[in-house]
N, CA and C of each residue as an Amber inpcrd file, in Angstrom:
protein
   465
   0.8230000  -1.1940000   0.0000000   0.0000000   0.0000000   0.0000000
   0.8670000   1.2580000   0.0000000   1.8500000   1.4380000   1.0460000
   2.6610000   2.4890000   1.1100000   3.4210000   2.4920000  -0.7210000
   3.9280000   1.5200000  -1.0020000   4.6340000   1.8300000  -2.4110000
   3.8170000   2.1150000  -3.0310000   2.4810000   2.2030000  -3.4750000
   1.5810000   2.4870000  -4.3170000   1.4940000   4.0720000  -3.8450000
   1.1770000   4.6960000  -2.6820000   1.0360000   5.3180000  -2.1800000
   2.2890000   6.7340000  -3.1000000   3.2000000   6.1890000  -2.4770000
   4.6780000   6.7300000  -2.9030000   4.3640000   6.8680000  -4.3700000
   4.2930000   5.6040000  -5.4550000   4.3400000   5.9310000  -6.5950000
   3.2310000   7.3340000  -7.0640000   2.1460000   7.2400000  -6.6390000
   1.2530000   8.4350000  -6.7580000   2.1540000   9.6870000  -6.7080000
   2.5930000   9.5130000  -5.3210000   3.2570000  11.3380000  -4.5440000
   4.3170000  11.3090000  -5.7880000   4.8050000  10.1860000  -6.5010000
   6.0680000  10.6790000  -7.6730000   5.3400000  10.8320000  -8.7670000
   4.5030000  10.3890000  -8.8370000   3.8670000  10.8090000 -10.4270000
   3.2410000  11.9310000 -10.4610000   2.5320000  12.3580000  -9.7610000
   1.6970000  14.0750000  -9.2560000   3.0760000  14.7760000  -9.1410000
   4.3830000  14.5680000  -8.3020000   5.4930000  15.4530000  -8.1940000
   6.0310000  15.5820000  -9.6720000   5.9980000  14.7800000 -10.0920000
   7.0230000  14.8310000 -11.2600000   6.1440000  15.3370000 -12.6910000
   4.3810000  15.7550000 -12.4450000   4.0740000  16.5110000 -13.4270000
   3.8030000  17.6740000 -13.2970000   4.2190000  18.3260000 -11.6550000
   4.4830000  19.7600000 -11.9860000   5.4950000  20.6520000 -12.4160000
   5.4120000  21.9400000 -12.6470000   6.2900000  22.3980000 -13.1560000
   7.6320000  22.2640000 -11.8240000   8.6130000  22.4790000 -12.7180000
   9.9990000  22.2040000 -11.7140000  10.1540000  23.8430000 -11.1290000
  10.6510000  24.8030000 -11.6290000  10.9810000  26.1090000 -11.3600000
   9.8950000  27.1060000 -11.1510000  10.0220000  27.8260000  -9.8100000
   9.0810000  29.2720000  -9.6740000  10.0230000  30.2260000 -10.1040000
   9.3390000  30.9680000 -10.9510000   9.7380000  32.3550000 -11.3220000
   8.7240000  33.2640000 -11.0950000   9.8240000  34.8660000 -10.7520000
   8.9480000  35.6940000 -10.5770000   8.2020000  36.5020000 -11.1230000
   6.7160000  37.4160000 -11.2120000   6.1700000  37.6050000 -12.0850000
   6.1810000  39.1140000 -12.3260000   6.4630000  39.7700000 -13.6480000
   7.2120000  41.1900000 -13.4850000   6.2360000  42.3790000 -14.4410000
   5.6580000  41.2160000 -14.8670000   4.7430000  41.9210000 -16.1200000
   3.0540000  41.4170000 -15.8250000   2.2420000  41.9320000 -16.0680000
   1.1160000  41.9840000 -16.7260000   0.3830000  43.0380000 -18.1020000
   0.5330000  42.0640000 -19.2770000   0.1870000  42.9530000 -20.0630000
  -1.6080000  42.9250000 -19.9590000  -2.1070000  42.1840000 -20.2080000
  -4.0920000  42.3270000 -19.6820000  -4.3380000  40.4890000 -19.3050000
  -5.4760000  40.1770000 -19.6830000  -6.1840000  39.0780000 -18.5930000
  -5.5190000  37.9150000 -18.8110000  -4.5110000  37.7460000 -20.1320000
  -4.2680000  36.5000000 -20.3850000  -2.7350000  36.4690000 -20.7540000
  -2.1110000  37.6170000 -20.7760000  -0.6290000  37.9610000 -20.5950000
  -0.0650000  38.3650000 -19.9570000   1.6370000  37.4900000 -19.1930000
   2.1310000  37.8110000 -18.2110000   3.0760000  37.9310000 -18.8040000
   4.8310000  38.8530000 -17.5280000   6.1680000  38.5640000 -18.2470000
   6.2740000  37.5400000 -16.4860000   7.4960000  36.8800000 -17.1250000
   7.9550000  36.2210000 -16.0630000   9.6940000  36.5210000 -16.0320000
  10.2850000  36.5920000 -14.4020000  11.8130000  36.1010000 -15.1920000
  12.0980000  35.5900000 -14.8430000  12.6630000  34.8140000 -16.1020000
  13.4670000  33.4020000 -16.1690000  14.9890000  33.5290000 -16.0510000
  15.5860000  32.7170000 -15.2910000  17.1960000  32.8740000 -15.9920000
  17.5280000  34.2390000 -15.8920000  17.0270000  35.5940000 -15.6210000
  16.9400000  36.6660000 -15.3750000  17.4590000  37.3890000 -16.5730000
  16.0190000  37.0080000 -17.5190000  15.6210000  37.3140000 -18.6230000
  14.0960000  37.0150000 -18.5600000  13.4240000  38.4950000 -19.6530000
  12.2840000  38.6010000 -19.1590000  11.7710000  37.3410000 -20.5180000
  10.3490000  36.8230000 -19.7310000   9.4330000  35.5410000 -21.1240000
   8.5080000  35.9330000 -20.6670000   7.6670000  36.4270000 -21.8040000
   6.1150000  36.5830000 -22.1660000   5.5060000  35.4490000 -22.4420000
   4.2620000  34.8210000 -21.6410000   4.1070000  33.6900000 -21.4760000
   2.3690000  34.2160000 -21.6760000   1.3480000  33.5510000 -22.8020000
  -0.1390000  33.6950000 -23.1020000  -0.5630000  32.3840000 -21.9340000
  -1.7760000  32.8510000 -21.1120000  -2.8590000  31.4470000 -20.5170000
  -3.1140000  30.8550000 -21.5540000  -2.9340000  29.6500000 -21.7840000
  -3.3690000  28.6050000 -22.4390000  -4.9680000  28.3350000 -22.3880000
  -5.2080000  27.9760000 -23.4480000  -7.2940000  27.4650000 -23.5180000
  -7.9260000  28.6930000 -22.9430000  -7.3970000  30.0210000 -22.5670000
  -8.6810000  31.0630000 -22.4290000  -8.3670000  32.2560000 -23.3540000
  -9.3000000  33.2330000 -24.1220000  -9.3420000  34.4030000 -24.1980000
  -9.6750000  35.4090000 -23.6230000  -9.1320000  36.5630000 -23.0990000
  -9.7540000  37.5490000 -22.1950000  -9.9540000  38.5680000 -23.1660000
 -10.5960000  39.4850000 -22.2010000 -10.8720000  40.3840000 -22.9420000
 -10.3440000  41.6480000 -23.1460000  -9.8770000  42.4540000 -24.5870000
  -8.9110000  42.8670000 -25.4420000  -9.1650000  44.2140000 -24.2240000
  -7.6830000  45.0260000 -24.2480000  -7.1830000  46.1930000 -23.0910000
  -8.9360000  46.9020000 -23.4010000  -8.9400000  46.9340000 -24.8850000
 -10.0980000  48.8580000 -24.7440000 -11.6710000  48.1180000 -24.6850000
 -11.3470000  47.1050000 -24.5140000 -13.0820000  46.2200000 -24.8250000
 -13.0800000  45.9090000 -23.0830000 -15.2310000  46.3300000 -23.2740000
 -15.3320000  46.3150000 -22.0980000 -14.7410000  45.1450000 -21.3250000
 -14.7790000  45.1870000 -19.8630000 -13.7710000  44.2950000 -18.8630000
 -12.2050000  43.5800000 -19.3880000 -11.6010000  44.5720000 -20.0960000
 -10.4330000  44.3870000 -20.5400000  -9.3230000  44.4470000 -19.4700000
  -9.8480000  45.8240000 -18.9440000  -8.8870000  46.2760000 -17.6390000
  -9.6840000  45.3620000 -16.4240000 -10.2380000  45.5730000 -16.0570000
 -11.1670000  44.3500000 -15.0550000  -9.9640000  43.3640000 -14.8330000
 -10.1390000  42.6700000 -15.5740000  -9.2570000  41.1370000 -16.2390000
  -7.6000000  41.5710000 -16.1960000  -7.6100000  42.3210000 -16.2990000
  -6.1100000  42.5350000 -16.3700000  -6.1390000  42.7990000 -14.4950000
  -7.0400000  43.6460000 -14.3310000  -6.7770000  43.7130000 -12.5480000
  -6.6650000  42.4100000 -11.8050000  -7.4910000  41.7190000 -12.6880000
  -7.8080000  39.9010000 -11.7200000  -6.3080000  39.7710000 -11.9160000
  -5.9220000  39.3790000 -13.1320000  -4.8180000  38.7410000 -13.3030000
  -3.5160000  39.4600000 -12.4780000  -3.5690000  40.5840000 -12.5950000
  -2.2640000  41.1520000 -11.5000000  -2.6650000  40.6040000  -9.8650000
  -3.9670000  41.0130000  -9.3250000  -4.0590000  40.2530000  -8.1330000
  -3.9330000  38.7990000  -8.3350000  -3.9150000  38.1460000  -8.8440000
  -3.6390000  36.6160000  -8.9170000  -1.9040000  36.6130000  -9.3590000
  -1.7020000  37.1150000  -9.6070000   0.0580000  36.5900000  -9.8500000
   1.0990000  37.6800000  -9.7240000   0.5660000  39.0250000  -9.4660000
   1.4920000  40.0100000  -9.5890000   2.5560000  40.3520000  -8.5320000
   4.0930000  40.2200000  -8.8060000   4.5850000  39.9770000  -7.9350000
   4.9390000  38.2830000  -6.8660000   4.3570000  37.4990000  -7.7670000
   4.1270000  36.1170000  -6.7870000   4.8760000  35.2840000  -7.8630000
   5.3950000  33.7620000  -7.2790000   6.1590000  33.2890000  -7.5240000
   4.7170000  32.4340000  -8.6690000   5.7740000  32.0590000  -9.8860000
   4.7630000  31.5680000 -10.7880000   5.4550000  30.3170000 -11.6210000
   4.7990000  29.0580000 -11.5820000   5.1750000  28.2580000 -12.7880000
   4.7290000  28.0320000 -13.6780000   5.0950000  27.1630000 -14.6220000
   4.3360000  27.1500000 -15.8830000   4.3340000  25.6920000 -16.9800000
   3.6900000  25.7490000 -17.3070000   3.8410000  24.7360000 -17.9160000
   3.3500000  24.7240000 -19.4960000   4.3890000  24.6170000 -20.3830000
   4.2310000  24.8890000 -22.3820000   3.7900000  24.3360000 -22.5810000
   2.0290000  24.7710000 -23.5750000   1.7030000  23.6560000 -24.2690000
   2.2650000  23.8030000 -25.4580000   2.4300000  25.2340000 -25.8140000
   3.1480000  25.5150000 -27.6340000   3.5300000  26.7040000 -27.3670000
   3.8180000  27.5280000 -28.9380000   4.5590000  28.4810000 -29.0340000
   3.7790000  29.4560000 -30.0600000   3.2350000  30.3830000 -29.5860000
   2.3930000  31.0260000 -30.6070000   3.3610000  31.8040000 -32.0690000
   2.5720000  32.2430000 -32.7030000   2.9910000  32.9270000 -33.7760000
   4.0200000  34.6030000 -33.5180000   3.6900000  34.7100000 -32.3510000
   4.3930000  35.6530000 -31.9100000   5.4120000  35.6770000 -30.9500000
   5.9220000  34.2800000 -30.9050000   6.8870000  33.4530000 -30.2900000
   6.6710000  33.3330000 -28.5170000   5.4430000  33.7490000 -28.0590000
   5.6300000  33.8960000 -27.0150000   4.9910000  32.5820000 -26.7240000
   5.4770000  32.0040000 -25.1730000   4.8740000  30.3360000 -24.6670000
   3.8450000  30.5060000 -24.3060000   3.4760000  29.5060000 -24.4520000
   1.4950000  29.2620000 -24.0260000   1.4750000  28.3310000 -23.7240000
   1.0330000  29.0280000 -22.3730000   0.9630000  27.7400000 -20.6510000
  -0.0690000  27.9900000 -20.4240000   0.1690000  26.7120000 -19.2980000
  -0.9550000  26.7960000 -18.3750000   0.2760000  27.3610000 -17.2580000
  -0.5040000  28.2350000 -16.1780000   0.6320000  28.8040000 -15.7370000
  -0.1600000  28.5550000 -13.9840000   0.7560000  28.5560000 -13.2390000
   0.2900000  28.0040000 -11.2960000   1.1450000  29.8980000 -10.7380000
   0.0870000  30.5050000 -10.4900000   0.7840000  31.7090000  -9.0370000
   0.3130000  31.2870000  -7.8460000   1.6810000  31.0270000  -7.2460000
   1.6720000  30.4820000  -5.4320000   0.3320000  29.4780000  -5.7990000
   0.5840000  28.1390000  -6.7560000   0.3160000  27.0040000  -6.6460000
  -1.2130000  27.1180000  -7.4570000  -2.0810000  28.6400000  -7.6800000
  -3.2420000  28.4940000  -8.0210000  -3.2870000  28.5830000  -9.5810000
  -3.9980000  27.6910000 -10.2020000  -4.4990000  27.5270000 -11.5910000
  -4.6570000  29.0010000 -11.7130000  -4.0780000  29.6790000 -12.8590000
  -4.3470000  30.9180000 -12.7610000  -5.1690000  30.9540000 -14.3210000
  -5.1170000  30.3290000 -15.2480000  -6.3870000  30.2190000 -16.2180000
  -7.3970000  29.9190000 -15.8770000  -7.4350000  28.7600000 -15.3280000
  -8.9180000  28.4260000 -14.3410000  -9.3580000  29.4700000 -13.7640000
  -9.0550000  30.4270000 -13.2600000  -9.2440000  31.0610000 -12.0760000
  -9.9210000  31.9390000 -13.2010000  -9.4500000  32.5940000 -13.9310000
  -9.5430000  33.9290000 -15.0500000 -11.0480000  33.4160000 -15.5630000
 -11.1680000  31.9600000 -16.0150000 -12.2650000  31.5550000 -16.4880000
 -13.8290000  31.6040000 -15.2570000 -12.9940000  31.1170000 -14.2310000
 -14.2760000  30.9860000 -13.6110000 -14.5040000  32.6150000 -12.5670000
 -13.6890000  33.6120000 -12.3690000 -13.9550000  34.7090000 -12.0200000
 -14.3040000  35.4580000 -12.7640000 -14.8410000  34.9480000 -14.3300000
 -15.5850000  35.7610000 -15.7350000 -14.8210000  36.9070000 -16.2180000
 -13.4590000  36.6390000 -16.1270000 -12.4890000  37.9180000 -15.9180000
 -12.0680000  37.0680000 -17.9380000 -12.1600000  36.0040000 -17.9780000
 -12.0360000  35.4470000 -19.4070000 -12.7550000  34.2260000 -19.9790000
 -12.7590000  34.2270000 -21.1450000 -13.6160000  33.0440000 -22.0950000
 -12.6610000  31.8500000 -22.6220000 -13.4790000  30.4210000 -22.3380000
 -12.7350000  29.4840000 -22.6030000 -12.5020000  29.6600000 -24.2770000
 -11.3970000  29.3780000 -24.8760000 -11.3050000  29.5840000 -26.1050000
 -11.2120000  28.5430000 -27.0500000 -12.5740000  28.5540000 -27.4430000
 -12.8270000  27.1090000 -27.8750000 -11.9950000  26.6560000 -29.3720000
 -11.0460000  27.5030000 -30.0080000 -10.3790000  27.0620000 -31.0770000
  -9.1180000  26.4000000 -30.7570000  -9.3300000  26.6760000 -29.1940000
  -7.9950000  26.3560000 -29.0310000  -7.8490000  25.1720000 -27.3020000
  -8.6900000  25.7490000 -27.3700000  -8.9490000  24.9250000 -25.6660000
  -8.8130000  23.4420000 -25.3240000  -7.8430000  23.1530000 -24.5290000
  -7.7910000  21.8780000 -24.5200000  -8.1070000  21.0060000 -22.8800000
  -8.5200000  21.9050000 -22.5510000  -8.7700000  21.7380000 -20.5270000
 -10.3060000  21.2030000 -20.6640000 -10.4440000  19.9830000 -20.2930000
 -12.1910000  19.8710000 -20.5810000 -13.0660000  20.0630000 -19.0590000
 -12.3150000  20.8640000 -18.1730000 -12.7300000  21.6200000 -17.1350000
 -13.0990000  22.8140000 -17.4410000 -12.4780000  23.3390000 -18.3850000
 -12.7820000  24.8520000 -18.4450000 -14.0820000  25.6800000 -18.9260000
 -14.7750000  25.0250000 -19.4980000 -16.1800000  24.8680000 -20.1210000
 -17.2170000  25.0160000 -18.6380000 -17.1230000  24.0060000 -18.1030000
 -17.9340000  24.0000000 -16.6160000 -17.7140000  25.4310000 -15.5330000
 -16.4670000  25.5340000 -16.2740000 -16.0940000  26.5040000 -15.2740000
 -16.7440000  27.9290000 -15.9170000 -16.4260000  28.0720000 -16.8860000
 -17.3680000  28.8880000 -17.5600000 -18.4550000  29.1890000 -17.4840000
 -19.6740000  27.9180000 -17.5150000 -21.2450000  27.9040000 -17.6170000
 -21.4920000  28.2060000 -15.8190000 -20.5150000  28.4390000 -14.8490000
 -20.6970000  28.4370000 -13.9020000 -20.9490000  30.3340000 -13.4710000
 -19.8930000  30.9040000 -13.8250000 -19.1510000  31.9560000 -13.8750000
 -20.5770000  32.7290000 -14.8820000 -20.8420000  32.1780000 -15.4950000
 -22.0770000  32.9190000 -16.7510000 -23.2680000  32.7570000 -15.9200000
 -23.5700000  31.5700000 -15.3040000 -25.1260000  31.5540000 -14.7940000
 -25.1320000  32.5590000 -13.8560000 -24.0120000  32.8350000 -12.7410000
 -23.9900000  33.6860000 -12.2970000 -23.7300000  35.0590000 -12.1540000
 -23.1330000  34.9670000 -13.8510000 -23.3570000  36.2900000 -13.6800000
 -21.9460000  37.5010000 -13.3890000 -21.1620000  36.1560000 -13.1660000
 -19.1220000  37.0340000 -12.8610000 -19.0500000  37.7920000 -13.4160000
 -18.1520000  38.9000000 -13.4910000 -17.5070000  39.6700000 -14.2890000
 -18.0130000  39.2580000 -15.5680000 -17.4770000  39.0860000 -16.2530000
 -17.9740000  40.0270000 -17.8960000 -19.0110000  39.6800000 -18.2700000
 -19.4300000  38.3690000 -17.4270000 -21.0660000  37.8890000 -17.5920000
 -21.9900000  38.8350000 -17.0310000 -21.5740000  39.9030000 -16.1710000
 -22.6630000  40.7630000 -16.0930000 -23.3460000  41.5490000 -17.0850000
 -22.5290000  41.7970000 -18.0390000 -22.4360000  42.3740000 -19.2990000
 -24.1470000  42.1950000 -20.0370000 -25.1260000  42.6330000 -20.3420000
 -26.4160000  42.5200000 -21.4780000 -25.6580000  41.2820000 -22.4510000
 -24.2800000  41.6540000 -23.4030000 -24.2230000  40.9610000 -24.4440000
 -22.8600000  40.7920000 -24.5080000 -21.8520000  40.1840000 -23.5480000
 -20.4090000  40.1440000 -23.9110000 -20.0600000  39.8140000 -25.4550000
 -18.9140000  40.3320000 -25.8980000 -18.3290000  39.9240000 -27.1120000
 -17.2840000  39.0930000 -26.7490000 -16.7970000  38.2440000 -27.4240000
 -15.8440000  37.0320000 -27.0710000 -14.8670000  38.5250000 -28.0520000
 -13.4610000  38.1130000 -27.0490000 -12.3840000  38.9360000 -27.7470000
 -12.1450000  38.7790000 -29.2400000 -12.4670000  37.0870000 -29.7280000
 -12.2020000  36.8480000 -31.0010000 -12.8770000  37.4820000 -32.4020000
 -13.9880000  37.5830000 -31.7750000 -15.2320000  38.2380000 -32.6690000
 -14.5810000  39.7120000 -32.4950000 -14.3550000  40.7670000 -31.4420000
 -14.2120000  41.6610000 -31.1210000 -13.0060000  42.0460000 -31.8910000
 -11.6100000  41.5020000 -32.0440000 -10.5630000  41.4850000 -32.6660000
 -11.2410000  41.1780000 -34.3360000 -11.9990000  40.7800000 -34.6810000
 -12.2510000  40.3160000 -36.1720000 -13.0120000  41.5210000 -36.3080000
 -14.0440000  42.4830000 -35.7320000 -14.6030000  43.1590000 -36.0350000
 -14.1210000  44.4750000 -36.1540000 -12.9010000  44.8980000 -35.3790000
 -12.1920000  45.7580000 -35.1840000 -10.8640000  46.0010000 -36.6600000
 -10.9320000  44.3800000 -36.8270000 -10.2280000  44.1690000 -38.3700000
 -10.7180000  44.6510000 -39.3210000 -12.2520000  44.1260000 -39.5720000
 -12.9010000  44.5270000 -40.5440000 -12.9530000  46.0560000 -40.7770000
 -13.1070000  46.5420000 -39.6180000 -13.3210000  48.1090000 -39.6510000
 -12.0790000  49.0160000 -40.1570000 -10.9270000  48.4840000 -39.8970000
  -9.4360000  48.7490000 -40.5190000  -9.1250000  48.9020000 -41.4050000
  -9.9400000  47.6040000 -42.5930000  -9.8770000  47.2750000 -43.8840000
 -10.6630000  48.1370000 -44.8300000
C-alpha cells in the first residue's frame, strides 16, 4: 500500500512544473512577463481568451490577473509556441491555476479554437449563470469576434 502510495506522490510530483519564477509583467487578462534565468518571457494562458485592453472588462481582467500573480512566484507549464513566439501555458501563481481562475472569475472566455482543458467549459457555464464579471455584461463579445470586427473596420 505504502509503495503504491509513494508511486502516486512521484507521479503528481514529477508533473508539476519544476521552477518558480517571478512575475514582473502583466500585459491584460491573459498575458504575463515572467523572469526566467533573469531574462524577461512573455508567457499567453493557455485554452482562455480575455478580454482585449479597450473592450469592455479588458482592464477588469487585467486587474484579476495582477491580483492573482502580480509579484508572486509563478510556474508554468508549455503547451506551444504562438505565432508571436511567445509560450502558451498553463501557468500556477503560489500554486493556483491561474487560467482556471480567469475563467471561472468571468475575468475570461474558454477559447474554444484552441482549448484543450475539458474543465474549463464547466467553469465557464458556472461563472455565466452567475453572472461574474464580464457575464454581467447585457451581451459580452468574445475577444475573437471583437478582434475580427475591429479588423474589418481597418480594412
Amino acid at each position: 500500500m505504502f509503495r503504491s502510495i509513494g508511486a502516486i506522490v512521484l507521479l503528481v510530483w514529477s508533473s508539476l512544473p519544476a521552477h518558480a519564477h517571478q512575475v514582473i509583467g502583466i500585459a491584460d487578462g491573459d498575458t504575463l512577463t515572467l523572469l526566467v534565468d533573469q531574462k524577461p518571457v512573455k508567457i499567453r494562458l493557455a485554452d482562455i481568451d480575455a478580454p482585449e485592453k479597450k473592450q469592455p472588462f479588458g482592464q477588469r481582467s487585467k486587474q484579476s490577473l495582477s491580483k492573482l500573480c502580480w509579484e508572486k512566484e509563478a510556474d508554468y507549464v508549455v503547451q506551444a509556441i504562438d505565432k508571436y513566439k511567445r509560450k502558451v501555458a498553463t501557468v500556477y501563481c503560489d500554486g493556483v491555476n491561474v487560467n482556471k481562475s480567469q475563467v471561472r472569475l468571468g475575468m475570461a472566455w474558454v477559447y474554444p479554437k484552441y482549448n484543450k482543458d475539458p474543465y474549463l467549459p464547466s467553469l465557464q457555464k458556472a461563472a455565466k449563470l452567475t453572472g461574474l464579471g464580464l457575464w454581467a455584461d447585457v451581451a459580452p463579445v468574445p475577444p475573437w469576434e471583437w478582434r475580427k470586427a475591429l479588423k474589418s473596420l481597418n480594412n
